[in-house]
PDB file of C-alpha atoms in Angstrom:
ATOM      1  CA  UNK A   5     -28.969   7.900 -42.715  1.00  0.00           C
ATOM      2  CA  UNK A   6     -32.500   9.289 -42.983  1.00  0.00           C
ATOM      3  CA  UNK A   7     -34.174   6.448 -44.879  1.00  0.00           C
ATOM      4  CA  UNK A   8     -33.286   3.113 -46.461  1.00  0.00           C
ATOM      5  CA  UNK A   9     -34.894   0.725 -48.933  1.00  0.00           C
ATOM      6  CA  UNK A  10     -33.095  -2.633 -48.590  1.00  0.00           C
ATOM      7  CA  UNK A  11     -32.010  -4.597 -51.641  1.00  0.00           C
ATOM      8  CA  UNK A  12     -34.377  -7.281 -52.852  1.00  0.00           C
ATOM      9  CA  UNK A  13     -34.289  -9.611 -55.837  1.00  0.00           C
ATOM     10  CA  UNK A  14     -37.384  -8.019 -57.412  1.00  0.00           C
ATOM     11  CA  UNK A  15     -36.232  -4.384 -57.473  1.00  0.00           C
ATOM     12  CA  UNK A  16     -32.540  -5.356 -57.757  1.00  0.00           C
ATOM     13  CA  UNK A  17     -31.369  -2.168 -56.031  1.00  0.00           C
ATOM     14  CA  UNK A  18     -30.804  -0.617 -52.602  1.00  0.00           C
ATOM     15  CA  UNK A  19     -31.567   3.027 -51.774  1.00  0.00           C
ATOM     16  CA  UNK A  20     -30.292   5.185 -48.928  1.00  0.00           C
ATOM     17  CA  UNK A  21     -31.049   8.872 -48.311  1.00  0.00           C
ATOM     18  CA  UNK A  22     -28.646  10.872 -46.148  1.00  0.00           C
ATOM     19  CA  UNK A  23     -28.286  14.487 -45.098  1.00  0.00           C
ATOM     20  CA  UNK A  24     -25.804  16.119 -47.441  1.00  0.00           C
ATOM     21  CA  UNK A  25     -22.454  17.014 -45.883  1.00  0.00           C
ATOM     22  CA  UNK A  26     -22.135  19.801 -48.474  1.00  0.00           C
ATOM     23  CA  UNK A  27     -25.264  21.785 -47.717  1.00  0.00           C
ATOM     24  CA  UNK A  28     -25.506  24.424 -50.416  1.00  0.00           C
ATOM     25  CA  UNK A  29     -28.806  25.893 -49.161  1.00  0.00           C
ATOM     26  CA  UNK A  30     -28.788  29.511 -47.853  1.00  0.00           C
ATOM     27  CA  UNK A  31     -29.148  29.794 -44.071  1.00  0.00           C
ATOM     28  CA  UNK A  32     -32.517  31.600 -44.358  1.00  0.00           C
ATOM     29  CA  UNK A  33     -33.988  28.733 -46.381  1.00  0.00           C
ATOM     30  CA  UNK A  34     -36.439  26.284 -44.786  1.00  0.00           C
ATOM     31  CA  UNK A  35     -35.101  23.495 -47.005  1.00  0.00           C
ATOM     32  CA  UNK A  36     -32.269  21.067 -46.318  1.00  0.00           C
ATOM     33  CA  UNK A  37     -30.047  19.323 -48.841  1.00  0.00           C
ATOM     34  CA  UNK A  38     -30.179  15.536 -49.017  1.00  0.00           C
ATOM     35  CA  UNK A  39     -28.298  12.940 -51.021  1.00  0.00           C
ATOM     36  CA  UNK A  40     -29.887   9.852 -52.502  1.00  0.00           C
ATOM     37  CA  UNK A  41     -27.459   6.948 -52.971  1.00  0.00           C
ATOM     38  CA  UNK A  42     -28.475   3.910 -55.006  1.00  0.00           C
ATOM     39  CA  UNK A  43     -26.653   0.710 -55.924  1.00  0.00           C
ATOM     40  CA  UNK A  44     -27.798  -2.439 -57.676  1.00  0.00           C
ATOM     41  CA  UNK A  45     -27.965  -4.420 -60.894  1.00  0.00           C
ATOM     42  CA  UNK A  46     -26.539  -2.250 -63.696  1.00  0.00           C
ATOM     43  CA  UNK A  47     -29.595  -2.655 -65.930  1.00  0.00           C
ATOM     44  CA  UNK A  48     -31.848  -1.590 -63.028  1.00  0.00           C
ATOM     45  CA  UNK A  49     -29.708   1.470 -62.318  1.00  0.00           C
ATOM     46  CA  UNK A  50     -28.970   2.821 -65.798  1.00  0.00           C
ATOM     47  CA  UNK A  51     -32.575   3.432 -66.854  1.00  0.00           C
ATOM     48  CA  UNK A  52     -33.053   5.641 -63.769  1.00  0.00           C
ATOM     49  CA  UNK A  53     -30.104   7.855 -64.720  1.00  0.00           C
ATOM     50  CA  UNK A  54     -30.096  10.837 -67.074  1.00  0.00           C
ATOM     51  CA  UNK A  55     -26.494  11.981 -66.480  1.00  0.00           C
ATOM     52  CA  UNK A  56     -23.156  10.432 -65.582  1.00  0.00           C
ATOM     53  CA  UNK A  57     -20.194  11.663 -63.551  1.00  0.00           C
ATOM     54  CA  UNK A  58     -17.499  13.105 -65.801  1.00  0.00           C
ATOM     55  CA  UNK A  59     -14.443  15.205 -64.978  1.00  0.00           C
ATOM     56  CA  UNK A  60     -14.689  16.667 -68.488  1.00  0.00           C
ATOM     57  CA  UNK A  61     -18.061  18.293 -67.730  1.00  0.00           C
ATOM     58  CA  UNK A  62     -16.754  20.983 -65.377  1.00  0.00           C
ATOM     59  CA  UNK A  63     -19.207  23.613 -66.633  1.00  0.00           C
ATOM     60  CA  UNK A  64     -22.126  21.359 -65.702  1.00  0.00           C
ATOM     61  CA  UNK A  65     -20.927  20.380 -62.203  1.00  0.00           C
ATOM     62  CA  UNK A  66     -19.111  17.345 -63.614  1.00  0.00           C
ATOM     63  CA  UNK A  67     -22.327  15.835 -64.987  1.00  0.00           C
ATOM     64  CA  UNK A  68     -22.635  14.837 -68.654  1.00  0.00           C
ATOM     65  CA  UNK A  69     -25.819  13.802 -70.451  1.00  0.00           C
ATOM     66  CA  UNK A  70     -26.238  10.077 -71.055  1.00  0.00           C
ATOM     67  CA  UNK A  71     -26.181   9.389 -74.791  1.00  0.00           C
ATOM     68  CA  UNK A  72     -26.667   6.288 -76.928  1.00  0.00           C
ATOM     69  CA  UNK A  73     -22.881   6.100 -77.268  1.00  0.00           C
ATOM     70  CA  UNK A  74     -22.512   6.091 -73.486  1.00  0.00           C
ATOM     71  CA  UNK A  75     -25.131   3.325 -73.147  1.00  0.00           C
ATOM     72  CA  UNK A  76     -23.327   1.237 -75.756  1.00  0.00           C
ATOM     73  CA  UNK A  77     -19.997   1.615 -73.926  1.00  0.00           C
ATOM     74  CA  UNK A  78     -21.737   0.908 -70.603  1.00  0.00           C
ATOM     75  CA  UNK A  79     -23.151  -2.357 -71.965  1.00  0.00           C
ATOM     76  CA  UNK A  80     -19.846  -3.379 -73.559  1.00  0.00           C
ATOM     77  CA  UNK A  81     -18.002  -2.967 -70.271  1.00  0.00           C
ATOM     78  CA  UNK A  82     -20.808  -4.620 -68.305  1.00  0.00           C
ATOM     79  CA  UNK A  83     -20.767  -7.671 -70.580  1.00  0.00           C
ATOM     80  CA  UNK A  84     -16.962  -7.809 -70.483  1.00  0.00           C
ATOM     81  CA  UNK A  85     -16.931  -7.934 -66.676  1.00  0.00           C
ATOM     82  CA  UNK A  86     -19.807 -10.446 -66.513  1.00  0.00           C
ATOM     83  CA  UNK A  87     -18.191 -12.715 -69.115  1.00  0.00           C
ATOM     84  CA  UNK A  88     -15.144 -12.938 -66.838  1.00  0.00           C
ATOM     85  CA  UNK A  89     -17.363 -14.357 -64.094  1.00  0.00           C
ATOM     86  CA  UNK A  90     -17.381 -11.128 -62.100  1.00  0.00           C
ATOM     87  CA  UNK A  91     -20.388  -9.817 -60.222  1.00  0.00           C
ATOM     88  CA  UNK A  92     -21.164  -6.295 -61.367  1.00  0.00           C
ATOM     89  CA  UNK A  93     -23.067  -3.559 -59.554  1.00  0.00           C
ATOM     90  CA  UNK A  94     -23.729   0.053 -60.549  1.00  0.00           C
ATOM     91  CA  UNK A  95     -23.686   3.161 -58.352  1.00  0.00           C
ATOM     92  CA  UNK A  96     -25.602   6.420 -58.772  1.00  0.00           C
ATOM     93  CA  UNK A  97     -26.758   9.394 -56.735  1.00  0.00           C
ATOM     94  CA  UNK A  98     -28.904  12.535 -56.717  1.00  0.00           C
ATOM     95  CA  UNK A  99     -28.885  15.690 -54.607  1.00  0.00           C
ATOM     96  CA  UNK A 100     -32.290  17.169 -53.717  1.00  0.00           C
ATOM     97  CA  UNK A 101     -33.891  19.434 -51.122  1.00  0.00           C
ATOM     98  CA  UNK A 102     -36.637  18.822 -48.568  1.00  0.00           C
ATOM     99  CA  UNK A 103     -37.722  20.264 -45.194  1.00  0.00           C
ATOM    100  CA  UNK A 104     -35.475  19.345 -42.232  1.00  0.00           C
ATOM    101  CA  UNK A 105     -38.234  17.245 -40.625  1.00  0.00           C
ATOM    102  CA  UNK A 106     -39.315  15.588 -43.894  1.00  0.00           C
ATOM    103  CA  UNK A 107     -40.576  12.033 -43.421  1.00  0.00           C
ATOM    104  CA  UNK A 108     -39.339   9.788 -46.219  1.00  0.00           C
ATOM    105  CA  UNK A 109     -41.675   6.935 -47.154  1.00  0.00           C
ATOM    106  CA  UNK A 110     -41.915   4.106 -49.664  1.00  0.00           C
ATOM    107  CA  UNK A 111     -45.300   2.761 -50.721  1.00  0.00           C
ATOM    108  CA  UNK A 112     -46.323  -0.257 -52.733  1.00  0.00           C
ATOM    109  CA  UNK A 113     -45.283  -0.635 -56.373  1.00  0.00           C
ATOM    110  CA  UNK A 114     -42.056   1.308 -55.713  1.00  0.00           C
ATOM    111  CA  UNK A 115     -43.805   4.604 -55.037  1.00  0.00           C
ATOM    112  CA  UNK A 116     -41.458   6.943 -53.177  1.00  0.00           C
ATOM    113  CA  UNK A 117     -42.022  10.484 -51.893  1.00  0.00           C
ATOM    114  CA  UNK A 118     -38.523  11.498 -52.962  1.00  0.00           C
ATOM    115  CA  UNK A 119     -36.829  11.484 -56.393  1.00  0.00           C
ATOM    116  CA  UNK A 120     -35.639   8.105 -57.726  1.00  0.00           C
ATOM    117  CA  UNK A 121     -35.245   9.032 -61.407  1.00  0.00           C
ATOM    118  CA  UNK A 122     -33.072  11.540 -63.221  1.00  0.00           C
ATOM    119  CA  UNK A 123     -30.135  10.201 -61.225  1.00  0.00           C
ATOM    120  CA  UNK A 124     -26.421  10.689 -61.846  1.00  0.00           C
ATOM    121  CA  UNK A 125     -24.547   7.493 -62.768  1.00  0.00           C
ATOM    122  CA  UNK A 126     -21.227   7.187 -60.918  1.00  0.00           C
ATOM    123  CA  UNK A 127     -19.538   3.885 -61.726  1.00  0.00           C
ATOM    124  CA  UNK A 128     -19.639   0.179 -62.451  1.00  0.00           C
ATOM    125  CA  UNK A 129     -17.995  -1.985 -59.809  1.00  0.00           C
ATOM    126  CA  UNK A 130     -16.765  -5.481 -60.721  1.00  0.00           C
ATOM    127  CA  UNK A 131     -16.389  -7.917 -57.832  1.00  0.00           C
ATOM    128  CA  UNK A 132     -14.440 -11.151 -58.127  1.00  0.00           C
ATOM    129  CA  UNK A 133     -16.262 -13.822 -56.123  1.00  0.00           C
ATOM    130  CA  UNK A 134     -14.585 -17.082 -57.188  1.00  0.00           C
ATOM    131  CA  UNK A 135     -16.185 -20.459 -56.425  1.00  0.00           C
ATOM    132  CA  UNK A 136     -14.708 -22.521 -53.612  1.00  0.00           C
ATOM    133  CA  UNK A 137     -11.868 -24.826 -54.612  1.00  0.00           C
ATOM    134  CA  UNK A 138     -13.871 -27.976 -53.821  1.00  0.00           C
ATOM    135  CA  UNK A 139     -16.824 -27.117 -56.072  1.00  0.00           C
ATOM    136  CA  UNK A 140     -15.515 -28.541 -59.400  1.00  0.00           C
ATOM    137  CA  UNK A 141     -14.818 -31.917 -57.778  1.00  0.00           C
ATOM    138  CA  UNK A 142     -18.255 -31.891 -56.121  1.00  0.00           C
ATOM    139  CA  UNK A 143     -19.901 -31.208 -59.503  1.00  0.00           C
ATOM    140  CA  UNK A 144     -17.862 -34.006 -61.080  1.00  0.00           C
ATOM    141  CA  UNK A 145     -18.878 -36.454 -58.345  1.00  0.00           C
ATOM    142  CA  UNK A 146     -22.556 -35.546 -58.833  1.00  0.00           C
ATOM    143  CA  UNK A 147     -22.322 -36.099 -62.588  1.00  0.00           C
ATOM    144  CA  UNK A 148     -20.576 -39.462 -62.126  1.00  0.00           C
ATOM    145  CA  UNK A 149     -23.359 -40.479 -59.735  1.00  0.00           C
ATOM    146  CA  UNK A 150     -26.016 -39.580 -62.294  1.00  0.00           C
ATOM    147  CA  UNK A 151     -27.123 -36.435 -60.461  1.00  0.00           C
ATOM    148  CA  UNK A 152     -27.894 -33.452 -62.656  1.00  0.00           C
ATOM    149  CA  UNK A 153     -26.870 -30.085 -61.211  1.00  0.00           C
ATOM    150  CA  UNK A 154     -28.606 -26.780 -61.943  1.00  0.00           C
ATOM    151  CA  UNK A 155     -27.339 -23.346 -60.922  1.00  0.00           C
ATOM    152  CA  UNK A 156     -30.011 -20.836 -59.859  1.00  0.00           C
ATOM    153  CA  UNK A 157     -28.538 -17.376 -59.289  1.00  0.00           C
ATOM    154  CA  UNK A 158     -29.462 -13.724 -59.097  1.00  0.00           C
ATOM    155  CA  UNK A 159     -26.373 -12.780 -61.105  1.00  0.00           C
ATOM    156  CA  UNK A 160     -26.340 -11.730 -64.764  1.00  0.00           C
ATOM    157  CA  UNK A 161     -26.579 -14.687 -67.219  1.00  0.00           C
ATOM    158  CA  UNK A 162     -23.061 -13.998 -68.550  1.00  0.00           C
ATOM    159  CA  UNK A 163     -21.679 -14.130 -64.999  1.00  0.00           C
ATOM    160  CA  UNK A 164     -23.639 -17.287 -64.268  1.00  0.00           C
ATOM    161  CA  UNK A 165     -22.456 -18.943 -67.454  1.00  0.00           C
ATOM    162  CA  UNK A 166     -18.797 -18.050 -66.836  1.00  0.00           C
ATOM    163  CA  UNK A 167     -18.934 -19.453 -63.304  1.00  0.00           C
ATOM    164  CA  UNK A 168     -20.792 -22.546 -64.586  1.00  0.00           C
ATOM    165  CA  UNK A 169     -17.973 -23.190 -67.039  1.00  0.00           C
ATOM    166  CA  UNK A 170     -15.292 -22.600 -64.394  1.00  0.00           C
ATOM    167  CA  UNK A 171     -16.760 -25.271 -62.102  1.00  0.00           C
ATOM    168  CA  UNK A 172     -17.445 -27.791 -64.872  1.00  0.00           C
ATOM    169  CA  UNK A 173     -21.219 -27.456 -64.768  1.00  0.00           C
ATOM    170  CA  UNK A 174     -21.514 -26.316 -68.388  1.00  0.00           C
ATOM    171  CA  UNK A 175     -19.099 -27.541 -71.043  1.00  0.00           C
ATOM    172  CA  UNK A 176     -17.387 -24.537 -72.618  1.00  0.00           C
ATOM    173  CA  UNK A 177     -16.863 -26.428 -75.887  1.00  0.00           C
ATOM    174  CA  UNK A 178     -20.497 -27.456 -76.338  1.00  0.00           C
ATOM    175  CA  UNK A 179     -23.515 -25.392 -77.323  1.00  0.00           C
ATOM    176  CA  UNK A 180     -26.112 -24.427 -74.724  1.00  0.00           C
ATOM    177  CA  UNK A 181     -29.663 -23.163 -75.127  1.00  0.00           C
ATOM    178  CA  UNK A 182     -29.688 -19.421 -74.410  1.00  0.00           C
ATOM    179  CA  UNK A 183     -32.978 -17.808 -73.447  1.00  0.00           C
ATOM    180  CA  UNK A 184     -31.932 -14.240 -72.692  1.00  0.00           C
ATOM    181  CA  UNK A 185     -33.715 -10.890 -72.712  1.00  0.00           C
ATOM    182  CA  UNK A 186     -34.498  -9.885 -76.295  1.00  0.00           C
ATOM    183  CA  UNK A 187     -32.892 -13.035 -77.766  1.00  0.00           C
ATOM    184  CA  UNK A 188     -34.996 -15.467 -79.801  1.00  0.00           C
ATOM    185  CA  UNK A 189     -34.035 -19.137 -79.804  1.00  0.00           C
ATOM    186  CA  UNK A 190     -35.874 -21.622 -82.011  1.00  0.00           C
ATOM    187  CA  UNK A 191     -37.091 -24.760 -80.265  1.00  0.00           C
ATOM    188  CA  UNK A 192     -35.616 -26.812 -83.125  1.00  0.00           C
ATOM    189  CA  UNK A 193     -32.127 -25.756 -81.974  1.00  0.00           C
ATOM    190  CA  UNK A 194     -32.604 -27.207 -78.519  1.00  0.00           C
ATOM    191  CA  UNK A 195     -32.170 -30.895 -79.348  1.00  0.00           C
ATOM    192  CA  UNK A 196     -28.465 -30.480 -80.094  1.00  0.00           C
ATOM    193  CA  UNK A 197     -27.754 -28.637 -76.829  1.00  0.00           C
ATOM    194  CA  UNK A 198     -26.475 -30.386 -73.695  1.00  0.00           C
ATOM    195  CA  UNK A 199     -27.073 -27.432 -71.388  1.00  0.00           C
ATOM    196  CA  UNK A 200     -29.073 -24.217 -71.056  1.00  0.00           C
ATOM    197  CA  UNK A 201     -28.705 -20.640 -69.792  1.00  0.00           C
ATOM    198  CA  UNK A 202     -32.061 -19.064 -68.918  1.00  0.00           C
ATOM    199  CA  UNK A 203     -32.752 -15.437 -67.910  1.00  0.00           C
ATOM    200  CA  UNK A 204     -35.351 -15.164 -65.150  1.00  0.00           C
ATOM    201  CA  UNK A 205     -37.438 -12.758 -67.239  1.00  0.00           C
ATOM    202  CA  UNK A 206     -38.110 -15.621 -69.669  1.00  0.00           C
ATOM    203  CA  UNK A 207     -39.260 -18.153 -67.071  1.00  0.00           C
ATOM    204  CA  UNK A 208     -42.886 -17.003 -66.802  1.00  0.00           C
ATOM    205  CA  UNK A 209     -43.335 -17.324 -70.578  1.00  0.00           C
ATOM    206  CA  UNK A 210     -42.060 -20.901 -70.905  1.00  0.00           C
ATOM    207  CA  UNK A 211     -44.492 -23.506 -72.215  1.00  0.00           C
ATOM    208  CA  UNK A 212     -44.758 -26.972 -70.682  1.00  0.00           C
ATOM    209  CA  UNK A 213     -42.856 -28.436 -73.637  1.00  0.00           C
ATOM    210  CA  UNK A 214     -40.093 -25.866 -73.239  1.00  0.00           C
ATOM    211  CA  UNK A 215     -39.844 -26.595 -69.510  1.00  0.00           C
ATOM    212  CA  UNK A 216     -39.571 -30.314 -70.253  1.00  0.00           C
ATOM    213  CA  UNK A 217     -36.849 -29.689 -72.853  1.00  0.00           C
ATOM    214  CA  UNK A 218     -34.843 -27.434 -70.525  1.00  0.00           C
ATOM    215  CA  UNK A 219     -35.108 -29.689 -67.485  1.00  0.00           C
ATOM    216  CA  UNK A 220     -34.021 -32.722 -69.510  1.00  0.00           C
ATOM    217  CA  UNK A 221     -30.600 -31.150 -70.072  1.00  0.00           C
ATOM    218  CA  UNK A 222     -27.517 -32.309 -68.205  1.00  0.00           C
ATOM    219  CA  UNK A 223     -26.918 -28.859 -66.708  1.00  0.00           C
ATOM    220  CA  UNK A 224     -28.842 -25.575 -66.583  1.00  0.00           C
ATOM    221  CA  UNK A 225     -27.913 -22.099 -65.339  1.00  0.00           C
ATOM    222  CA  UNK A 226     -30.928 -19.988 -64.364  1.00  0.00           C
ATOM    223  CA  UNK A 227     -29.881 -16.339 -63.870  1.00  0.00           C
ATOM    224  CA  UNK A 228     -31.455 -13.085 -62.609  1.00  0.00           C
ATOM    225  CA  UNK A 229     -34.000 -15.176 -60.728  1.00  0.00           C
ATOM    226  CA  UNK A 230     -36.434 -14.223 -57.966  1.00  0.00           C
ATOM    227  CA  UNK A 231     -37.550 -16.408 -55.015  1.00  0.00           C
ATOM    228  CA  UNK A 232     -40.713 -17.194 -57.011  1.00  0.00           C
ATOM    229  CA  UNK A 233     -38.618 -18.391 -59.963  1.00  0.00           C
ATOM    230  CA  UNK A 234     -36.563 -20.667 -57.692  1.00  0.00           C
ATOM    231  CA  UNK A 235     -39.743 -22.170 -56.273  1.00  0.00           C
ATOM    232  CA  UNK A 236     -41.170 -22.705 -59.767  1.00  0.00           C
ATOM    233  CA  UNK A 237     -38.003 -24.494 -60.906  1.00  0.00           C
ATOM    234  CA  UNK A 238     -38.210 -26.939 -57.980  1.00  0.00           C
ATOM    235  CA  UNK A 239     -41.909 -27.592 -58.599  1.00  0.00           C
ATOM    236  CA  UNK A 240     -41.354 -28.189 -62.315  1.00  0.00           C
ATOM    237  CA  UNK A 241     -38.591 -30.679 -61.576  1.00  0.00           C
ATOM    238  CA  UNK A 242     -40.791 -32.488 -59.064  1.00  0.00           C
ATOM    239  CA  UNK A 243     -43.677 -32.592 -61.552  1.00  0.00           C
ATOM    240  CA  UNK A 244     -41.391 -34.623 -63.836  1.00  0.00           C
ATOM    241  CA  UNK A 245     -40.901 -37.172 -61.056  1.00  0.00           C
ATOM    242  CA  UNK A 246     -37.460 -35.988 -60.019  1.00  0.00           C
ATOM    243  CA  UNK A 247     -36.175 -36.049 -56.456  1.00  0.00           C
ATOM    244  CA  UNK A 248     -34.888 -32.526 -55.861  1.00  0.00           C
ATOM    245  CA  UNK A 249     -32.322 -31.255 -53.363  1.00  0.00           C
ATOM    246  CA  UNK A 250     -31.706 -27.520 -52.945  1.00  0.00           C
ATOM    247  CA  UNK A 251     -28.822 -25.711 -51.306  1.00  0.00           C
ATOM    248  CA  UNK A 252     -28.790 -21.978 -50.670  1.00  0.00           C
ATOM    249  CA  UNK A 253     -27.415 -19.422 -48.239  1.00  0.00           C
ATOM    250  CA  UNK A 254     -30.013 -16.649 -48.239  1.00  0.00           C
ATOM    251  CA  UNK A 255     -33.611 -15.818 -47.406  1.00  0.00           C
ATOM    252  CA  UNK A 256     -34.357 -15.784 -51.152  1.00  0.00           C
ATOM    253  CA  UNK A 257     -33.771 -19.535 -51.187  1.00  0.00           C
ATOM    254  CA  UNK A 258     -36.239 -20.336 -48.366  1.00  0.00           C
ATOM    255  CA  UNK A 259     -39.362 -21.077 -50.511  1.00  0.00           C
ATOM    256  CA  UNK A 260     -37.410 -23.409 -52.822  1.00  0.00           C
ATOM    257  CA  UNK A 261     -35.687 -25.112 -49.876  1.00  0.00           C
ATOM    258  CA  UNK A 262     -39.025 -25.729 -48.163  1.00  0.00           C
ATOM    259  CA  UNK A 263     -40.611 -27.089 -51.354  1.00  0.00           C
ATOM    260  CA  UNK A 264     -37.689 -29.472 -51.943  1.00  0.00           C
TER     261      UNK A 264
END
């Protein structure tokens, strides 16, 4: 490995550059062949890709151009996996050349001195990460005690919702507010909803009244969230006079844990 950019919840991808094991550069060349490998949230990966791996595209080194039809099929499969409660990541790569002693760097605002666009999409990977057996009973006990439970996750909203329904957090038979990317929901619809599913990209645009309406629900699933979103959710709950407890297993949860 020559260079690595660790995954974080803002970029939603990890990058590694390695020396290519299939060096196709002539011996007299001063350049060396490298491979960029990237994995992360499918929506963060796809827009960086211009081709996809295809055994049918032999004349173009097994790379086919990404078309609108491919994007539509990509999204259909992505949503199908997520709706089953599976975590989904995408993989892509790119081969490029640089001097043998090239120093790879990453600056602020995702500025890299090596190519991170025009990548070749490889695959979607669906990972089954089922909730622990004791979780549904724990949720039920909380509800019977008058404790409202919110899920705050970095997963896709469809994944979060499916898991929420599996553990009894959201009622599958009842309507929930859905604030997703590119989806408009009228405030007038919210009164009849017992729960809510909120995409992190919508959090910064919520009004005080919308926050109050969402946080009054019995159960909420916040998805594709950042550490800042998690902190904001805790603060908003506390502003309403609620006593808030937070549980989390990663560094992304630290600000919210400390605030609670």
